[in-house]
Amino acid sequence: MTAYGTVKGELKKSIHPFDELVHAAGGIISSVNEMENYMQMFLNEGKFKEKEIVKPNSIKQMFTPVIETPKGNF
């Protein structure tokens, strides 16, 4: 994954992770392909390329609400 940023209007290649151009939320930087792999793992209940990465019950638990929220149009 190569990160790019703009310095004074000019596109510059970043030297991640020690470059001031990279400011990803939570420190995550990823390519579209990596994100697609991540989503495939979720869609396949924790498996990626037939290998279990996360137990199916853990995936289910990630999407289980832990607090009640008011229902309405948000």
CSV table of N, CA, C and O in Angstrom, one decimal:
chain,number,residue,atom,x,y,z
A,1,MET,N,0.8,-1.2,0.0
A,1,MET,CA,0.0,0.0,0.0
A,1,MET,C,0.9,1.2,0.0
A,1,MET,O,1.7,1.4,0.9
A,2,THR,N,0.7,2.1,-1.0
A,2,THR,CA,1.5,3.3,-1.0
A,2,THR,C,0.5,4.5,-0.8
A,2,THR,O,-0.5,4.6,-1.5
A,3,ALA,N,0.8,5.3,0.2
A,3,ALA,CA,0.0,6.4,0.5
A,3,ALA,C,0.5,7.6,-0.2
A,3,ALA,O,1.7,7.8,-0.4
A,4,TYR,N,-0.4,8.5,-0.6
A,4,TYR,CA,-0.1,9.8,-1.3
A,4,TYR,C,-0.8,10.9,-0.5
A,4,TYR,O,-1.8,10.7,0.1
A,5,GLY,N,-0.2,12.1,-0.5
A,5,GLY,CA,-0.8,13.2,0.1
A,5,GLY,C,-0.4,14.5,-0.7
A,5,GLY,O,0.4,14.4,-1.6
A,6,THR,N,-1.0,15.6,-0.4
A,6,THR,CA,-0.8,16.8,-1.1
A,6,THR,C,0.0,17.8,-0.2
A,6,THR,O,-0.3,18.0,1.0
A,7,VAL,N,1.1,18.3,-0.7
A,7,VAL,CA,1.9,19.3,0.0
A,7,VAL,C,2.0,20.5,-0.9
A,7,VAL,O,2.6,20.4,-2.0
A,8,LYS,N,1.5,21.6,-0.4
A,8,LYS,CA,1.4,22.9,-1.2
A,8,LYS,C,0.9,22.7,-2.6
A,8,LYS,O,1.4,23.2,-3.6
A,9,GLY,N,-0.2,21.9,-2.7
A,9,GLY,CA,-0.9,21.6,-3.9
A,9,GLY,C,-0.2,20.6,-4.8
A,9,GLY,O,-0.7,20.4,-5.9
A,10,GLU,N,0.9,20.0,-4.4
A,10,GLU,CA,1.6,19.0,-5.2
A,10,GLU,C,1.5,17.6,-4.6
A,10,GLU,O,1.6,17.4,-3.4
A,11,LEU,N,1.1,16.6,-5.4
A,11,LEU,CA,1.0,15.3,-4.9
A,11,LEU,C,2.3,14.7,-4.6
A,11,LEU,O,3.3,14.7,-5.4
A,12,LYS,N,2.5,14.1,-3.4
A,12,LYS,CA,3.7,13.5,-2.9
A,12,LYS,C,3.5,12.1,-2.5
A,12,LYS,O,2.5,11.8,-1.8
A,13,LYS,N,4.5,11.3,-2.7
A,13,LYS,CA,4.4,9.9,-2.2
A,13,LYS,C,4.8,9.9,-0.7
A,13,LYS,O,5.8,10.6,-0.3
A,14,SER,N,4.0,9.2,0.1
A,14,SER,CA,4.3,9.2,1.5
A,14,SER,C,5.3,8.1,1.9
A,14,SER,O,5.4,7.0,1.2
A,15,ILE,N,5.9,8.3,3.0
A,15,ILE,CA,6.8,7.2,3.5
A,15,ILE,C,6.2,6.7,4.8
A,15,ILE,O,6.6,6.9,5.9
A,16,HIS,N,5.0,6.1,4.6
A,16,HIS,CA,4.3,5.5,5.8
A,16,HIS,C,5.1,4.5,6.5
A,16,HIS,O,5.8,3.8,5.9
A,17,PRO,N,5.0,4.4,7.8
A,17,PRO,CA,4.1,5.1,8.7
A,17,PRO,C,4.6,6.3,9.4
A,17,PRO,O,4.0,6.9,10.3
A,18,PHE,N,5.8,6.8,9.0
A,18,PHE,CA,6.4,7.9,9.7
A,18,PHE,C,6.3,9.2,8.9
A,18,PHE,O,7.2,10.0,9.0
A,19,ASP,N,5.3,9.4,8.1
A,19,ASP,CA,5.2,10.5,7.3
A,19,ASP,C,4.0,11.4,7.8
A,19,ASP,O,2.9,10.9,8.0
A,20,GLU,N,4.2,12.7,7.8
A,20,GLU,CA,3.1,13.6,8.3
A,20,GLU,C,1.9,13.6,7.3
A,20,GLU,O,0.9,14.2,7.6
A,21,LEU,N,2.1,13.1,6.1
A,21,LEU,CA,1.0,13.1,5.1
A,21,LEU,C,-0.1,12.1,5.4
A,21,LEU,O,-1.2,12.2,5.0
A,22,VAL,N,0.2,11.1,6.2
A,22,VAL,CA,-0.7,10.0,6.5
A,22,VAL,C,-1.5,10.3,7.8
A,22,VAL,O,-0.9,10.3,8.9
A,23,HIS,N,-2.8,10.5,7.7
A,23,HIS,CA,-3.6,10.7,8.9
A,23,HIS,C,-4.9,9.9,8.9
A,23,HIS,O,-5.9,10.4,9.0
A,24,ALA,N,-4.8,8.6,8.7
A,24,ALA,CA,-5.9,7.8,8.6
A,24,ALA,C,-6.6,7.6,10.0
A,24,ALA,O,-5.9,7.6,11.0
A,25,ALA,N,-7.9,7.6,10.0
A,25,ALA,CA,-8.6,7.4,11.2
A,25,ALA,C,-8.3,6.1,11.9
A,25,ALA,O,-8.3,5.1,11.3
A,26,GLY,N,-7.9,6.1,13.1
A,26,GLY,CA,-7.5,4.9,13.8
A,26,GLY,C,-6.2,4.3,13.4
A,26,GLY,O,-5.8,3.2,13.8
A,27,GLY,N,-5.4,5.0,12.5
A,27,GLY,CA,-4.2,4.6,12.1
A,27,GLY,C,-4.3,3.5,11.0
A,27,GLY,O,-3.3,2.9,10.6
A,28,ILE,N,-5.5,3.3,10.4
A,28,ILE,CA,-5.6,2.3,9.4
A,28,ILE,C,-5.4,2.9,8.0
A,28,ILE,O,-5.9,3.9,7.7
A,29,ILE,N,-4.6,2.2,7.3
A,29,ILE,CA,-4.3,2.6,5.9
A,29,ILE,C,-4.4,1.3,5.0
A,29,ILE,O,-3.8,0.3,5.4
A,30,SER,N,-5.2,1.3,4.0
A,30,SER,CA,-5.5,0.1,3.3
A,30,SER,C,-5.8,0.4,1.8
A,30,SER,O,-6.4,1.5,1.5
A,31,SER,N,-5.5,-0.5,1.0
A,31,SER,CA,-5.9,-0.4,-0.5
A,31,SER,C,-7.3,-0.9,-0.6
A,31,SER,O,-7.9,-1.6,0.2
A,32,VAL,N,-7.9,-0.6,-1.8
A,32,VAL,CA,-9.2,-1.1,-2.1
A,32,VAL,C,-9.2,-2.7,-2.1
A,32,VAL,O,-10.2,-3.3,-1.6
A,33,ASN,N,-8.2,-3.3,-2.7
A,33,ASN,CA,-8.1,-4.7,-2.7
A,33,ASN,C,-8.1,-5.3,-1.3
A,33,ASN,O,-8.7,-6.3,-1.0
A,34,GLU,N,-7.3,-4.7,-0.4
A,34,GLU,CA,-7.3,-5.2,1.0
A,34,GLU,C,-8.6,-5.0,1.7
A,34,GLU,O,-9.1,-5.9,2.4
A,35,MET,N,-9.3,-3.9,1.4
A,35,MET,CA,-10.7,-3.7,2.0
A,35,MET,C,-11.7,-4.7,1.5
A,35,MET,O,-12.5,-5.2,2.2
A,36,GLU,N,-11.5,-5.1,0.2
A,36,GLU,CA,-12.4,-6.1,-0.4
A,36,GLU,C,-12.2,-7.4,0.3
A,36,GLU,O,-13.1,-8.2,0.6
A,37,ASN,N,-10.9,-7.8,0.5
A,37,ASN,CA,-10.6,-9.1,1.2
A,37,ASN,C,-11.2,-9.1,2.6
A,37,ASN,O,-11.8,-10.1,3.0
A,38,TYR,N,-11.2,-7.9,3.3
A,38,TYR,CA,-11.7,-7.8,4.6
A,38,TYR,C,-13.3,-8.0,4.6
A,38,TYR,O,-13.8,-8.7,5.4
A,39,MET,N,-13.9,-7.4,3.6
A,39,MET,CA,-15.4,-7.5,3.5
A,39,MET,C,-15.7,-9.0,3.1
A,39,MET,O,-16.8,-9.5,3.5
A,40,GLN,N,-15.0,-9.6,2.2
A,40,GLN,CA,-15.2,-11.0,1.9
A,40,GLN,C,-15.2,-11.9,3.1
A,40,GLN,O,-16.0,-12.8,3.2
A,41,MET,N,-14.3,-11.6,4.0
A,41,MET,CA,-14.2,-12.4,5.2
A,41,MET,C,-15.5,-12.2,6.1
A,41,MET,O,-16.1,-13.2,6.6
A,42,PHE,N,-16.0,-11.0,6.1
A,42,PHE,CA,-17.3,-10.8,6.8
A,42,PHE,C,-18.4,-11.5,6.1
A,42,PHE,O,-19.3,-12.1,6.8
A,43,LEU,N,-18.5,-11.3,4.8
A,43,LEU,CA,-19.6,-11.9,4.1
A,43,LEU,C,-19.6,-13.5,4.1
A,43,LEU,O,-20.6,-14.1,4.0
A,44,ASN,N,-18.4,-14.0,4.3
A,44,ASN,CA,-18.3,-15.5,4.4
A,44,ASN,C,-18.2,-16.0,5.9
A,44,ASN,O,-17.6,-17.0,6.1
A,45,GLU,N,-18.8,-15.2,6.8
A,45,GLU,CA,-18.9,-15.6,8.2
A,45,GLU,C,-17.5,-15.9,8.8
A,45,GLU,O,-17.4,-16.9,9.6
A,46,GLY,N,-16.5,-15.1,8.5
A,46,GLY,CA,-15.2,-15.3,9.2
A,46,GLY,C,-14.2,-16.1,8.4
A,46,GLY,O,-13.1,-16.2,8.8
A,47,LYS,N,-14.6,-16.6,7.2
A,47,LYS,CA,-13.7,-17.3,6.4
A,47,LYS,C,-13.2,-16.5,5.2
A,47,LYS,O,-13.9,-15.7,4.6
A,48,PHE,N,-11.9,-16.7,4.9
A,48,PHE,CA,-11.3,-16.0,3.7
A,48,PHE,C,-10.5,-17.1,3.0
A,48,PHE,O,-9.6,-17.7,3.6
A,49,LYS,N,-10.8,-17.3,1.7
A,49,LYS,CA,-10.1,-18.3,0.9
A,49,LYS,C,-10.1,-19.7,1.6
A,49,LYS,O,-9.1,-20.3,1.7
A,50,GLU,N,-11.3,-20.0,2.1
A,50,GLU,CA,-11.5,-21.3,2.8
A,50,GLU,C,-10.8,-21.4,4.1
A,50,GLU,O,-10.8,-22.5,4.7
A,51,LYS,N,-10.2,-20.4,4.6
A,51,LYS,CA,-9.5,-20.5,5.9
A,51,LYS,C,-10.2,-19.6,6.9
A,51,LYS,O,-10.6,-18.5,6.7
A,52,GLU,N,-10.5,-20.2,8.1
A,52,GLU,CA,-11.2,-19.4,9.1
A,52,GLU,C,-10.3,-18.4,9.8
A,52,GLU,O,-9.3,-18.8,10.3
A,53,ILE,N,-10.7,-17.2,9.6
A,53,ILE,CA,-9.9,-16.1,10.2
A,53,ILE,C,-10.5,-15.7,11.5
A,53,ILE,O,-9.8,-15.4,12.5
A,54,VAL,N,-11.8,-15.6,11.6
A,54,VAL,CA,-12.6,-15.2,12.8
A,54,VAL,C,-13.7,-16.2,12.9
A,54,VAL,O,-14.3,-16.6,11.9
A,55,LYS,N,-14.0,-16.7,14.1
A,55,LYS,CA,-15.1,-17.6,14.3
A,55,LYS,C,-16.4,-17.0,13.9
A,55,LYS,O,-16.7,-15.8,14.2
A,56,PRO,N,-17.3,-17.7,13.3
A,56,PRO,CA,-18.6,-17.2,12.9
A,56,PRO,C,-19.4,-16.6,14.0
A,56,PRO,O,-20.1,-15.5,13.9
A,57,ASN,N,-19.3,-17.1,15.2
A,57,ASN,CA,-20.0,-16.5,16.4
A,57,ASN,C,-19.4,-15.1,16.7
A,57,ASN,O,-20.2,-14.3,17.1
A,58,SER,N,-18.2,-14.9,16.5
A,58,SER,CA,-17.6,-13.6,16.8
A,58,SER,C,-18.1,-12.6,15.8
A,58,SER,O,-18.3,-11.4,16.1
A,59,ILE,N,-18.2,-13.0,14.5
A,59,ILE,CA,-18.8,-12.1,13.5
A,59,ILE,C,-20.2,-11.7,13.9
A,59,ILE,O,-20.6,-10.5,13.9
A,60,LYS,N,-21.0,-12.7,14.3
A,60,LYS,CA,-22.4,-12.4,14.7
A,60,LYS,C,-22.4,-11.5,15.9
A,60,LYS,O,-23.2,-10.5,16.0
A,61,GLN,N,-21.5,-11.7,16.9
A,61,GLN,CA,-21.5,-10.9,18.1
A,61,GLN,C,-21.1,-9.4,17.7
A,61,GLN,O,-21.6,-8.5,18.4
A,62,MET,N,-20.3,-9.2,16.7
A,62,MET,CA,-19.9,-7.9,16.3
A,62,MET,C,-21.1,-7.0,15.8
A,62,MET,O,-21.0,-5.8,15.9
A,63,PHE,N,-22.1,-7.7,15.3
A,63,PHE,CA,-23.3,-7.0,14.8
A,63,PHE,C,-24.5,-7.1,15.7
A,63,PHE,O,-25.6,-6.7,15.4
A,64,THR,N,-24.2,-7.6,16.9
A,64,THR,CA,-25.3,-7.7,17.9
A,64,THR,C,-25.3,-6.4,18.8
A,64,THR,O,-24.3,-6.1,19.4
A,65,PRO,N,-26.4,-5.7,18.8
A,65,PRO,CA,-26.5,-4.5,19.6
A,65,PRO,C,-26.3,-4.8,21.1
A,65,PRO,O,-26.7,-5.8,21.6
A,66,VAL,N,-25.6,-3.9,21.7
A,66,VAL,CA,-25.3,-4.0,23.2
A,66,VAL,C,-26.1,-3.0,24.0
A,66,VAL,O,-26.2,-3.1,25.2
A,67,ILE,N,-26.7,-2.0,23.3
A,67,ILE,CA,-27.5,-1.0,24.0
A,67,ILE,C,-28.8,-0.8,23.1
A,67,ILE,O,-28.7,-1.0,21.9
A,68,GLU,N,-29.8,-0.4,23.8
A,68,GLU,CA,-31.0,-0.1,23.0
A,68,GLU,C,-31.0,1.3,22.5
A,68,GLU,O,-30.5,2.2,23.3
A,69,THR,N,-31.4,1.5,21.3
A,69,THR,CA,-31.4,2.9,20.8
A,69,THR,C,-32.9,3.2,20.4
A,69,THR,O,-33.7,2.3,20.0
A,70,PRO,N,-33.3,4.4,20.5
A,70,PRO,CA,-34.6,4.8,20.1
A,70,PRO,C,-34.9,4.5,18.6
A,70,PRO,O,-34.0,4.8,17.8
A,71,LYS,N,-36.0,4.0,18.3
A,71,LYS,CA,-36.4,3.8,16.9
A,71,LYS,C,-36.9,5.1,16.3
A,71,LYS,O,-37.6,5.8,17.0
A,72,GLY,N,-36.6,5.3,15.1
A,72,GLY,CA,-37.1,6.6,14.5
A,72,GLY,C,-36.4,6.8,13.2
A,72,GLY,O,-35.6,6.0,12.7
A,73,ASN,N,-36.7,7.9,12.6
A,73,ASN,CA,-36.1,8.3,11.3
A,73,ASN,C,-34.8,9.1,11.6
A,73,ASN,O,-34.9,10.3,12.0
A,74,PHE,N,-33.7,8.5,11.4
A,74,PHE,CA,-32.4,9.2,11.6
A,74,PHE,C,-31.8,9.5,10.3
A,74,PHE,O,-31.7,8.8,9.4
